[in-house]
PDB file of C-alpha atoms in Angstrom:
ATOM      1  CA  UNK H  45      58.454 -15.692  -1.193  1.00 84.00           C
ATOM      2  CA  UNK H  46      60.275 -12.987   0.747  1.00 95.00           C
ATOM      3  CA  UNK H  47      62.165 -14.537   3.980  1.00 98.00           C
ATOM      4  CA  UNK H  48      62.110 -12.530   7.274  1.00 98.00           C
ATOM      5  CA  UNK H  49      64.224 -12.336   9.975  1.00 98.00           C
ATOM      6  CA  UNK H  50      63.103 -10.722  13.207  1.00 98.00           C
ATOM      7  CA  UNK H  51      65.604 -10.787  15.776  1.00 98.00           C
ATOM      8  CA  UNK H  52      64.943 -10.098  19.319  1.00 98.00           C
ATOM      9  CA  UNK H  53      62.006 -11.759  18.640  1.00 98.00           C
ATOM     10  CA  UNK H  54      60.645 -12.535  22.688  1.00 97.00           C
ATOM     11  CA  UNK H  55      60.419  -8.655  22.799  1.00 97.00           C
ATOM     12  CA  UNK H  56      57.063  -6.796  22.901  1.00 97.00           C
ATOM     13  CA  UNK H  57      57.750  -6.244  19.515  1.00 98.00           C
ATOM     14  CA  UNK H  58      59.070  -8.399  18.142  1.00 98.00           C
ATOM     15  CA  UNK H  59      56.554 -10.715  18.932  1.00 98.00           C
ATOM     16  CA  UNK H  60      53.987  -8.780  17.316  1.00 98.00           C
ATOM     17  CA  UNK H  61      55.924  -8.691  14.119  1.00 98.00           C
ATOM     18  CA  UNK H  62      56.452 -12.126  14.286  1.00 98.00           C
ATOM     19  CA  UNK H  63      52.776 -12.398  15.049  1.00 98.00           C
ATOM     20  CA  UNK H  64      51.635 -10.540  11.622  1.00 98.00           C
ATOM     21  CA  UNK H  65      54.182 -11.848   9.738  1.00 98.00           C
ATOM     22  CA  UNK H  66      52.784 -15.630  10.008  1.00 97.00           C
ATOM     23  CA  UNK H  67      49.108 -14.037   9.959  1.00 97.00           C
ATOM     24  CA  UNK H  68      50.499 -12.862   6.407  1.00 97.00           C
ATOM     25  CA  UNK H  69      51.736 -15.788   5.606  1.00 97.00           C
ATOM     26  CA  UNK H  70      55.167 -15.061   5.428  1.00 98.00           C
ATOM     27  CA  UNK H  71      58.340 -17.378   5.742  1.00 98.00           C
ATOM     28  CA  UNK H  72      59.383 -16.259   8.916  1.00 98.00           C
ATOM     29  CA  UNK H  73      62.272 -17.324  11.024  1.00 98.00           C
ATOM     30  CA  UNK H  74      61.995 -15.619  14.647  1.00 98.00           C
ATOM     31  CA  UNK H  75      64.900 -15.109  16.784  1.00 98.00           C
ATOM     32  CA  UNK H  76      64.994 -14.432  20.905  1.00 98.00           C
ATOM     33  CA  UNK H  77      67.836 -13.159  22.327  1.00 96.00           C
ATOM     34  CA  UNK H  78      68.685 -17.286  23.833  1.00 97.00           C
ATOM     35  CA  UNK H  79      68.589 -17.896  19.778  1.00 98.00           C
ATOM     36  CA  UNK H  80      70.860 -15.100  18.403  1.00 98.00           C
ATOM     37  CA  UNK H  81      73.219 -12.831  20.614  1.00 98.00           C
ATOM     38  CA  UNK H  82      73.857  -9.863  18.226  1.00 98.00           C
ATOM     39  CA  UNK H  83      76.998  -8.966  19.877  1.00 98.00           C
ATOM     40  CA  UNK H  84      78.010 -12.344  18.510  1.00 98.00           C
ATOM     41  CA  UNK H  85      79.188 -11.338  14.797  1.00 98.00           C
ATOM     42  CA  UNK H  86      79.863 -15.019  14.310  1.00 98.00           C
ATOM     43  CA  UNK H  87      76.461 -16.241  14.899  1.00 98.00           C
ATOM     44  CA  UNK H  88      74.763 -12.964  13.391  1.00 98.00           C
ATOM     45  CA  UNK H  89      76.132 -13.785  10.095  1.00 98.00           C
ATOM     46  CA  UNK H  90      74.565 -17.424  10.564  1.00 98.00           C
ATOM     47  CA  UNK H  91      71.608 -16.262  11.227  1.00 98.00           C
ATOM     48  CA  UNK H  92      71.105 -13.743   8.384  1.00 98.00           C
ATOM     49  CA  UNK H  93      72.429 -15.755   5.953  1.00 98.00           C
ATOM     50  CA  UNK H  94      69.399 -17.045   4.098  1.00 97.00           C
ATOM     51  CA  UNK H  95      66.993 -14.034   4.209  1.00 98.00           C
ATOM     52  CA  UNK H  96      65.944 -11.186   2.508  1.00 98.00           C
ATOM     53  CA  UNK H  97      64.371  -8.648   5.221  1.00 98.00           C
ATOM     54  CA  UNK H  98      66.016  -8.373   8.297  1.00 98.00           C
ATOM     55  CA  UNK H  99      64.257  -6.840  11.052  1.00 98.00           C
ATOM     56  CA  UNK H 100      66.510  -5.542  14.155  1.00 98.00           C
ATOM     57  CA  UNK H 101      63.917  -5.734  17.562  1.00 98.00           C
ATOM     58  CA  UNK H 102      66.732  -6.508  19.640  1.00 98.00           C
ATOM     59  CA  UNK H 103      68.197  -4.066  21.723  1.00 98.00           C
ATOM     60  CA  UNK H 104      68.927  -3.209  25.420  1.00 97.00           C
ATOM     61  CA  UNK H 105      65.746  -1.305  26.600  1.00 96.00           C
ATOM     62  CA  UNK H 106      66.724  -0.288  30.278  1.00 97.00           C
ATOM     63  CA  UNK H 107      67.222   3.915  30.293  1.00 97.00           C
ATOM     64  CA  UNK H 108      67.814   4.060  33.463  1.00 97.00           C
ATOM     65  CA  UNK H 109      70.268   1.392  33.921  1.00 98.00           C
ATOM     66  CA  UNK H 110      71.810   2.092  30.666  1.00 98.00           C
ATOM     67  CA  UNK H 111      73.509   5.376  32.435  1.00 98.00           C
ATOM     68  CA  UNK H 112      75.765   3.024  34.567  1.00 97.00           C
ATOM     69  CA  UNK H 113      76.514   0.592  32.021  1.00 98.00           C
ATOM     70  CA  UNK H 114      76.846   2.643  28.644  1.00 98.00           C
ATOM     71  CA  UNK H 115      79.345   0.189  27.468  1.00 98.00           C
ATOM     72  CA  UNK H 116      77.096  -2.636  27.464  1.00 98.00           C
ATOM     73  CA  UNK H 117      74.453  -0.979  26.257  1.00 98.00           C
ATOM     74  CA  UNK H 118      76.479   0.050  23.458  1.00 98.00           C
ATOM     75  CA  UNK H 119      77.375  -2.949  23.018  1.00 98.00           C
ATOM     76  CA  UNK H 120      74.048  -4.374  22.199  1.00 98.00           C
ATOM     77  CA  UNK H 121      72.114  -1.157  20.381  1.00 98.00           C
ATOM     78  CA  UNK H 122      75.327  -0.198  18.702  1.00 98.00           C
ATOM     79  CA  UNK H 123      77.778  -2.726  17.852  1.00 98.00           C
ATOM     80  CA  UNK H 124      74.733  -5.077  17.290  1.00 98.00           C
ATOM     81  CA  UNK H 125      73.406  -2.952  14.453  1.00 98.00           C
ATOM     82  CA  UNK H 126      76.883  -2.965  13.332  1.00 98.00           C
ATOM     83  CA  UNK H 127      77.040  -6.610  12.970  1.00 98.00           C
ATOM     84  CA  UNK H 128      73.569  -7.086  11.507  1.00 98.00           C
ATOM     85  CA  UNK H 129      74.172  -4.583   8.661  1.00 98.00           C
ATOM     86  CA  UNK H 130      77.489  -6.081   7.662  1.00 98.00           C
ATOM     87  CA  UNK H 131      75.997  -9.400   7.253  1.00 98.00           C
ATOM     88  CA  UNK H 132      73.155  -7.789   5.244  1.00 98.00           C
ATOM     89  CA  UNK H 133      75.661  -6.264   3.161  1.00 98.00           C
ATOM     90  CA  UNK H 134      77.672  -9.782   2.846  1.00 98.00           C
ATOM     91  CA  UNK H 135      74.225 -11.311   2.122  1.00 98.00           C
ATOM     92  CA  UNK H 136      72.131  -8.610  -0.094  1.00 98.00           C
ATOM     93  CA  UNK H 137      69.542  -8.594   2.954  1.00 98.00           C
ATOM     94  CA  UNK H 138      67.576  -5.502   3.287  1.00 98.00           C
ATOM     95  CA  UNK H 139      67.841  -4.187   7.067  1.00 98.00           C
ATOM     96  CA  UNK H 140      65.332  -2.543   9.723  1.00 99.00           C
ATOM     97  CA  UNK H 141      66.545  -1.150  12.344  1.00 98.00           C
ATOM     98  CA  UNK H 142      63.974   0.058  15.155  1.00 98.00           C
ATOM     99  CA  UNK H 143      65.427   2.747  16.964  1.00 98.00           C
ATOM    100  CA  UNK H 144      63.961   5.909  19.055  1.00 98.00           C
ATOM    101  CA  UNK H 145      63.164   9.269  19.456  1.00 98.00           C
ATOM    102  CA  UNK H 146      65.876   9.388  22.097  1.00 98.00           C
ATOM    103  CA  UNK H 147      68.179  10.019  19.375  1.00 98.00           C
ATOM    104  CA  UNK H 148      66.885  13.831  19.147  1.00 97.00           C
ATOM    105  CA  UNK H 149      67.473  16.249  22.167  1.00 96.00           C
ATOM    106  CA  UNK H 150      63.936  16.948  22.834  1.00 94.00           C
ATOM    107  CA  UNK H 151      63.938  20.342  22.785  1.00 94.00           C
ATOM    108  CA  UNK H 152      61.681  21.987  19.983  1.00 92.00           C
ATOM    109  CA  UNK H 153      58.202  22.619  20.111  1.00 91.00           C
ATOM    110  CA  UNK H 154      57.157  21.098  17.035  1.00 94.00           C
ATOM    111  CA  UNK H 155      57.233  17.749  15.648  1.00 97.00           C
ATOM    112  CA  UNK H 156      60.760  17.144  14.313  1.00 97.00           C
ATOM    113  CA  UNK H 157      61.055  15.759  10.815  1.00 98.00           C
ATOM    114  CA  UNK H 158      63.179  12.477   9.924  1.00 98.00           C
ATOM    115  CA  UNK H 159      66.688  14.967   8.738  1.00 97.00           C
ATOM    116  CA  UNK H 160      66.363  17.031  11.943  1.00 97.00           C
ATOM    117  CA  UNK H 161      69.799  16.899  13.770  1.00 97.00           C
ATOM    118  CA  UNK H 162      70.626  14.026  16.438  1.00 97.00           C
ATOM    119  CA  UNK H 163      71.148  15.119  19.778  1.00 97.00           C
ATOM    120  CA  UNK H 164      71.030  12.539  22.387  1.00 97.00           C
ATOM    121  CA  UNK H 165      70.546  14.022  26.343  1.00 96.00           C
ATOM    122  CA  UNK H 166      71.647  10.185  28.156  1.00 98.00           C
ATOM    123  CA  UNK H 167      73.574   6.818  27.211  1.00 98.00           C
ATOM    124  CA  UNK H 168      70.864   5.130  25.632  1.00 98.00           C
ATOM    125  CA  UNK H 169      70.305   7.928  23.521  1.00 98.00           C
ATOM    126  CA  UNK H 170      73.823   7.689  22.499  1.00 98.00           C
ATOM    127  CA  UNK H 171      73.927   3.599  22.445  1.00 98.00           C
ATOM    128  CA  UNK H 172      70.867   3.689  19.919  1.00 98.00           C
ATOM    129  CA  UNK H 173      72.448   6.417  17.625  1.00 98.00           C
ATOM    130  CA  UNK H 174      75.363   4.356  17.377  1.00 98.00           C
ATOM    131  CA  UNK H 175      73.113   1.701  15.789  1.00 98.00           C
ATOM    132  CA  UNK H 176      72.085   4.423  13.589  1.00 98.00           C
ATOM    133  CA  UNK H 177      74.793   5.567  12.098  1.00 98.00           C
ATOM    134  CA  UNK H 178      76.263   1.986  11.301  1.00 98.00           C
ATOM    135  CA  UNK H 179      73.115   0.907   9.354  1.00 98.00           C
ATOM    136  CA  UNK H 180      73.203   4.095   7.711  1.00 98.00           C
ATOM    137  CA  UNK H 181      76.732   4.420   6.832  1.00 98.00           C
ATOM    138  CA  UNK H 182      77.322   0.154   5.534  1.00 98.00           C
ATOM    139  CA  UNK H 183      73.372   0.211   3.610  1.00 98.00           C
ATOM    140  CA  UNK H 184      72.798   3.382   2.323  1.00 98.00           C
ATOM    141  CA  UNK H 185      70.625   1.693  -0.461  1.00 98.00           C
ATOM    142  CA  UNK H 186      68.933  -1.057   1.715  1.00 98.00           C
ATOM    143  CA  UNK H 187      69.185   0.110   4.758  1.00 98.00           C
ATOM    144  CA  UNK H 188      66.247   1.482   7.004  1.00 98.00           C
ATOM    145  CA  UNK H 189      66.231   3.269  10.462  1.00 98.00           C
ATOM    146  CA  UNK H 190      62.294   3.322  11.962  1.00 98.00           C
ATOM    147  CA  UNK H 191      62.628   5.424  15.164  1.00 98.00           C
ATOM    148  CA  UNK H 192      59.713   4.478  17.442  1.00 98.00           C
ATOM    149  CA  UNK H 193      58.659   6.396  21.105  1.00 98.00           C
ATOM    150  CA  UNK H 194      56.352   5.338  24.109  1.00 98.00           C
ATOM    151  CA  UNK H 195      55.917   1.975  23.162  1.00 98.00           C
ATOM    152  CA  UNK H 196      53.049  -0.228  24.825  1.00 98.00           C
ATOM    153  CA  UNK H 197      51.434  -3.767  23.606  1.00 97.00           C
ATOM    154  CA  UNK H 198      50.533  -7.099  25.072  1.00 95.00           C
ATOM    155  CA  UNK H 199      53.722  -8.806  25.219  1.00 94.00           C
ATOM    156  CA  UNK H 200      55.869  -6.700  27.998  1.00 90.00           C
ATOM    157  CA  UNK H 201      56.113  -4.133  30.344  1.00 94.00           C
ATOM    158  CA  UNK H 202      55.248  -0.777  29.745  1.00 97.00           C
ATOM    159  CA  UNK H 203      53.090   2.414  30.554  1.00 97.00           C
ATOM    160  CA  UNK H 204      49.805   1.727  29.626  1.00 98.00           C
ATOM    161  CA  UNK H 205      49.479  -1.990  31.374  1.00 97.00           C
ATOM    162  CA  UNK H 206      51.430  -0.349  34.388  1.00 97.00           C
ATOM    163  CA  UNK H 207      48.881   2.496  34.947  1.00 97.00           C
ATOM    164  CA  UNK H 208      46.017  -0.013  34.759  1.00 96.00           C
ATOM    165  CA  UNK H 209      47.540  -2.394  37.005  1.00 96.00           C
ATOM    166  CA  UNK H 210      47.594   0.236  39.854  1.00 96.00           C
ATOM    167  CA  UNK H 211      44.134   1.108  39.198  1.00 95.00           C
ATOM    168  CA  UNK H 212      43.501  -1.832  40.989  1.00 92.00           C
ATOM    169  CA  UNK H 213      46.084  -0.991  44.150  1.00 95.00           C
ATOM    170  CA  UNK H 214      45.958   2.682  44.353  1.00 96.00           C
ATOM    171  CA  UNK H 215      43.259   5.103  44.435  1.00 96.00           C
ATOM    172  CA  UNK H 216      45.226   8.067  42.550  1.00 97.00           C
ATOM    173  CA  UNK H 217      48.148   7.757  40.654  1.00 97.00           C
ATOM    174  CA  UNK H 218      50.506  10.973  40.088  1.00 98.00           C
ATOM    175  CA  UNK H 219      51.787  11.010  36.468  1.00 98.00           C
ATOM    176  CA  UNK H 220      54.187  13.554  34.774  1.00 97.00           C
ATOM    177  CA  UNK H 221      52.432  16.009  32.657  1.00 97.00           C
ATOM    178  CA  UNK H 222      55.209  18.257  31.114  1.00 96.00           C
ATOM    179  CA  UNK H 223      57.092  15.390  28.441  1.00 96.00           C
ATOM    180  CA  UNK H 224      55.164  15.203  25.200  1.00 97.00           C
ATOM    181  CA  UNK H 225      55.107  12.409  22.925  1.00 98.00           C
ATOM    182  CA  UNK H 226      53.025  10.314  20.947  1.00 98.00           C
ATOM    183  CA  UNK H 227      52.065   6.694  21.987  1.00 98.00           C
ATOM    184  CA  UNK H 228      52.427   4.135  20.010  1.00 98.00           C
ATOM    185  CA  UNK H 229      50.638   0.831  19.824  1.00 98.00           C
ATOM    186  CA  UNK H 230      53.195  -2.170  19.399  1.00 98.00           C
ATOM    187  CA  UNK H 231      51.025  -3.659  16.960  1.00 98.00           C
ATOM    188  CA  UNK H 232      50.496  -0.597  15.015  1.00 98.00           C
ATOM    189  CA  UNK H 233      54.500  -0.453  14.529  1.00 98.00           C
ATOM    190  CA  UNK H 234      54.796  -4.499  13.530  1.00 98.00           C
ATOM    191  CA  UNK H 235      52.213  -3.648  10.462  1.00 98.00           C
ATOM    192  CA  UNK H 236      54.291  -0.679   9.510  1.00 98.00           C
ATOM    193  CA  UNK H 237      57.443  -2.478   9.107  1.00 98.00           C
ATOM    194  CA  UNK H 238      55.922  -5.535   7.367  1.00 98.00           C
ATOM    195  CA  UNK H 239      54.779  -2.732   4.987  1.00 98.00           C
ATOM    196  CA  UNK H 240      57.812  -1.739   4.576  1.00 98.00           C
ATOM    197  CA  UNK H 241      59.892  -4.355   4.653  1.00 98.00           C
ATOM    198  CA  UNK H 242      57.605  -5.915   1.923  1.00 97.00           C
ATOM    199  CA  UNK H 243      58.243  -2.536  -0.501  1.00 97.00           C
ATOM    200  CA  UNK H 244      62.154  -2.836  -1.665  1.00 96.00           C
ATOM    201  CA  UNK H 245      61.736  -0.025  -3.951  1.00 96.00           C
ATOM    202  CA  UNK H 246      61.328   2.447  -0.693  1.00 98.00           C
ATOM    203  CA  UNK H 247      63.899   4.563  -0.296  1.00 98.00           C
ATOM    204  CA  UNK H 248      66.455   3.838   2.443  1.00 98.00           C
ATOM    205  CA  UNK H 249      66.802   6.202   5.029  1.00 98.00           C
ATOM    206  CA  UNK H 250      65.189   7.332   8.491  1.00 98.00           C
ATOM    207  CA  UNK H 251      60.884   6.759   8.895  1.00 98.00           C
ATOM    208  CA  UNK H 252      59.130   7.706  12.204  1.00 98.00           C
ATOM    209  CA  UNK H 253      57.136   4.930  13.253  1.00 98.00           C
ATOM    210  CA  UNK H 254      54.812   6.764  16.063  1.00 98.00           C
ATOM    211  CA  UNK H 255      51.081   7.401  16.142  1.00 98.00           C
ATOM    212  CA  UNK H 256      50.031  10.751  14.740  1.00 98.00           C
ATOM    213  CA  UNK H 257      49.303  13.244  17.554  1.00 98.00           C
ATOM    214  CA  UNK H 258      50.755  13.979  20.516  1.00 98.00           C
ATOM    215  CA  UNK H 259      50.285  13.894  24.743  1.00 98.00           C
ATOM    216  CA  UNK H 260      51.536  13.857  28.128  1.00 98.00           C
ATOM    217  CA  UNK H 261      52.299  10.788  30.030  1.00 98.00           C
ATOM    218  CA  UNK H 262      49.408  11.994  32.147  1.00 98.00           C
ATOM    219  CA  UNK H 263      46.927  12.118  29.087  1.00 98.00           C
ATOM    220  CA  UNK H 264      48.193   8.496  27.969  1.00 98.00           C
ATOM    221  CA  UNK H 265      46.789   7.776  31.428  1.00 98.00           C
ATOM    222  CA  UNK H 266      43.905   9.802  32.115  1.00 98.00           C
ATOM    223  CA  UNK H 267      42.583   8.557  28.285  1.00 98.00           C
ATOM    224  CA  UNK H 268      43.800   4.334  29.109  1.00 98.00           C
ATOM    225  CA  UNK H 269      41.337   4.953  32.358  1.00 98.00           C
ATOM    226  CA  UNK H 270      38.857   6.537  30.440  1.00 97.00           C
ATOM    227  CA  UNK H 271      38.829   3.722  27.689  1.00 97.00           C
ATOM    228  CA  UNK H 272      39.047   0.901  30.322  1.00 96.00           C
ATOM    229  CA  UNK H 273      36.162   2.314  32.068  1.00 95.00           C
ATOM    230  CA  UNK H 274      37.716   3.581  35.072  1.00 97.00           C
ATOM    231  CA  UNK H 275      37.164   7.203  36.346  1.00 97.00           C
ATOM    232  CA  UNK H 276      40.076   9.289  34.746  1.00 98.00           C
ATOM    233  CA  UNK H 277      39.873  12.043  38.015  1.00 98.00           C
ATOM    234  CA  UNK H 278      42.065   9.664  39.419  1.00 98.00           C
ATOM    235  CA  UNK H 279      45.092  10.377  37.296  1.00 98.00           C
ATOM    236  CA  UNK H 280      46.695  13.321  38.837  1.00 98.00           C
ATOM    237  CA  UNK H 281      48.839  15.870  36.762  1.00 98.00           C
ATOM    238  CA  UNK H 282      52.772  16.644  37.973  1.00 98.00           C
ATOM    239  CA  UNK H 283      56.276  17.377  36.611  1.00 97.00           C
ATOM    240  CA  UNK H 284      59.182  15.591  35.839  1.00 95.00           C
ATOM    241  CA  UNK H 285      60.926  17.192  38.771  1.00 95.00           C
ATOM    242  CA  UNK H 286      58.817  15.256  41.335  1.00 94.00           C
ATOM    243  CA  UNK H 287      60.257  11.906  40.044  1.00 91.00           C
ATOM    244  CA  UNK H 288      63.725  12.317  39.684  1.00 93.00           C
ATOM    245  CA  UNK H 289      65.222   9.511  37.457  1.00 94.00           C
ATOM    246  CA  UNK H 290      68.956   8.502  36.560  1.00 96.00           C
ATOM    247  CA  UNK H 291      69.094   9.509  32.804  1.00 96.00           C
ATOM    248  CA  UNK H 292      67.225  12.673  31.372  1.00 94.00           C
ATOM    249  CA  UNK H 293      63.965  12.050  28.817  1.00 94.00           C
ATOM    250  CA  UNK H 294      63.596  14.554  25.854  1.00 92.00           C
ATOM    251  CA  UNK H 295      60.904  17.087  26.910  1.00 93.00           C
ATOM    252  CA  UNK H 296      59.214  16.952  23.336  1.00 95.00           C
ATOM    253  CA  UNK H 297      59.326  13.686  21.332  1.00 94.00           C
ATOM    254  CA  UNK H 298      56.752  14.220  19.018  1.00 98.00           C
ATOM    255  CA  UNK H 299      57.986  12.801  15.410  1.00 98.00           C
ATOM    256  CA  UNK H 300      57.116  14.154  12.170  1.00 98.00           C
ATOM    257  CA  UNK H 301      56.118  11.447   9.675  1.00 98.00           C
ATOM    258  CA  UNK H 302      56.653  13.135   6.075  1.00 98.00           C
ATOM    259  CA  UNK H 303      59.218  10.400   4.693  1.00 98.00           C
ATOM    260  CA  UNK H 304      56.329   7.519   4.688  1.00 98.00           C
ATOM    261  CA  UNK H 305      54.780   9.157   1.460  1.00 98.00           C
ATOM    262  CA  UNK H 306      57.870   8.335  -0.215  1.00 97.00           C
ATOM    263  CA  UNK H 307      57.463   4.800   0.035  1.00 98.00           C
ATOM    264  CA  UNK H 308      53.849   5.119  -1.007  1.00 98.00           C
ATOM    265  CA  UNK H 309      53.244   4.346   2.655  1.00 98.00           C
ATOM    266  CA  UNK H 310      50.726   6.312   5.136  1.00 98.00           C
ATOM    267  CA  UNK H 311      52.040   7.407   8.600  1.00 98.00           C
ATOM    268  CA  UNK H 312      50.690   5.189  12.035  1.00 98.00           C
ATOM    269  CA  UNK H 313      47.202   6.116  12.675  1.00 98.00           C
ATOM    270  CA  UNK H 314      46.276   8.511  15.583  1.00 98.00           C
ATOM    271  CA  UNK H 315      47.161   7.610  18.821  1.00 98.00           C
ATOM    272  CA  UNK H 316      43.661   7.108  20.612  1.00 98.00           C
ATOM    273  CA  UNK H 317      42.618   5.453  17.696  1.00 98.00           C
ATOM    274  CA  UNK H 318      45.082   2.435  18.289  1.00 98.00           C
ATOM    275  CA  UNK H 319      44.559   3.047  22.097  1.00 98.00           C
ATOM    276  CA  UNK H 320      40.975   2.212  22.192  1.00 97.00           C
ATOM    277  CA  UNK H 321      41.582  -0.948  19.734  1.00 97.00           C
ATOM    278  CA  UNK H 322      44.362  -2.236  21.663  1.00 97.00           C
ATOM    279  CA  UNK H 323      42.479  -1.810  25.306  1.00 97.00           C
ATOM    280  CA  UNK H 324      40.392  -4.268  23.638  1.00 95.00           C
ATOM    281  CA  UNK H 325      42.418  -6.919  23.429  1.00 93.00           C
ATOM    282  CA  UNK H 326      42.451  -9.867  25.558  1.00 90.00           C
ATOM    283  CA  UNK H 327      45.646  -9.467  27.374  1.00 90.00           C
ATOM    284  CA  UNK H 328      44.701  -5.588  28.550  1.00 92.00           C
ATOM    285  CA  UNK H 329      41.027  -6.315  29.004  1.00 88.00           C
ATOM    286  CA  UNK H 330      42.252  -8.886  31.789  1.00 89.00           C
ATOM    287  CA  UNK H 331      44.032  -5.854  33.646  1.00 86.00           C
ATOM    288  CA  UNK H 332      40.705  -4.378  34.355  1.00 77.00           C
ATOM    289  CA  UNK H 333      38.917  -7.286  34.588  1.00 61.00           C
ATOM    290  CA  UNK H 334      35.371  -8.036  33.103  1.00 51.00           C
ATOM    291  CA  UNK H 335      33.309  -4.340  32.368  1.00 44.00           C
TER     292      UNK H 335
END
């Protein structure tokens, strides 16, 4: 039996990993950040001591904020990493690393594949590439980067439960129409890396774990109204200009998905696809309340 480890496990993510990991049947040991502090190297190579796959879900999530405090951020989606994949290497753990597109500068027109150059426009860019580079360079044989974008689920904050929330308080919402990306369904990403996790002959290296397509933040919402039953003329189209925010986004972070074939592996599935099936679920449904 193959034993997990999924740290930063009271995460949206990492939740849902740990969620489909039990549903799998797997021995599972589920970390929150009060359980494991990965700047801790001490208690890191407790905790991965023991295990086979670990899975990285921890990691300092605030953009914004991260632009005032780049040191701590680093700190947690850099030297983390660091820490994690030397106590893989100590151990003979295989290591996922979830990172994001924030890596890339944004600024192509065309989905960029897994080898396209790094390029990071703000700190948590940076932070997160640092994390990168460490799994990279101590596991090149077992080590695994998965770079996910526009992450929503049940289990935290994000876009899609924020736009349906002020359905209820607002009768328009303005949403930015000129960043593409591709949104991806939390629970969509947990499968992918129990997939992979669960394949040790995959090659190590960079995946893209995002839904196949692409939109604005402003289709995200018009098409989470539309599936939720609620008039989508009420999600208004404008630019990033109009809300001015402490650390620059990528204009374009839509992810090519090529590498998944090589660990016999297909990409996420489209993104309305997972949209409609995860607008179904209890904890969104209750956002709209009953239809």
């Amino acid at each position: 039996m193959t034993r997990w480890l999924v740290t930063g496990a009271g995460g949206m993510l990492g939740r849902d990993l740990a969620e489909v990991l039990g549903a799998a049947g797997e021995h599972v040991t589920a970390l929150d950040r009060a359980a494991l502090d990965i700047t801790d190297p001490r208690a890191v190579g407790a905790a991965v001591a023991g295990h086979d796959v670990v899975v990285n879900c921890a990691a300092w999530t605030d953009v914004d904020g991260a632009e005032a405090a780049e040191a701590a951020a680093t700190a947690v989606n850099g030297t983390g990493p660091r820490h994690l994949a030397l106590a893989c290497r100590e151990s003979g753990a295989r290591l996922l690393q979830v990172s994001t597109d924030y890596v890339l500068p944004g600024d192509t027109d065309r989905p960029c594949p897994e080898d396209a150059p790094t390029g990071p426009v703000n700190a948590y860019g940076r932070a997160k590439l640092a994390g990168e580079r460490a799994v990279l360079e101590l596991l090149p044989a077992t080590g695994y980067v998965v770079r996910t974008a526009w992450l929503y689920g049940e289990h935290g904050p994000n876009f899609v439960a924020t736009m349906l929330k002020l359905a209820a308080v607002r009768d328009t919402v303005d949403v930015v129409d000129d960043q593409y990306g591709q949104p991806t369904w939390s629970h969509d990403l947990a499968r992918q890396l129990h997939a992979l996790g669960g394949r040790p002959a995959a090659p190590a290296g960079v995946y893209h774990g995002t839904a196949a397509g692409r939109t604005t933040w402003f289709g995200l919402a018009r098409a989470a109204y539309r599936v939720a039953g609620l008039d989508p003329e009420r999600v208004r189209p404008t630019t990033s200009a109009a809300f001015p925010r402490p650390a620059a986004r990528p204009g374009y972070s839509v992810l090519g998905h090529d590498r998944w074939a090589l660990a016999g592996l297909a990409p996420l599935p489209a993104w309305e696809t997972s949209l409609a099936e995860a607008l179904r679920r209890p904890a969104f449904r209750a956002l709209t309340g009953p239809r």
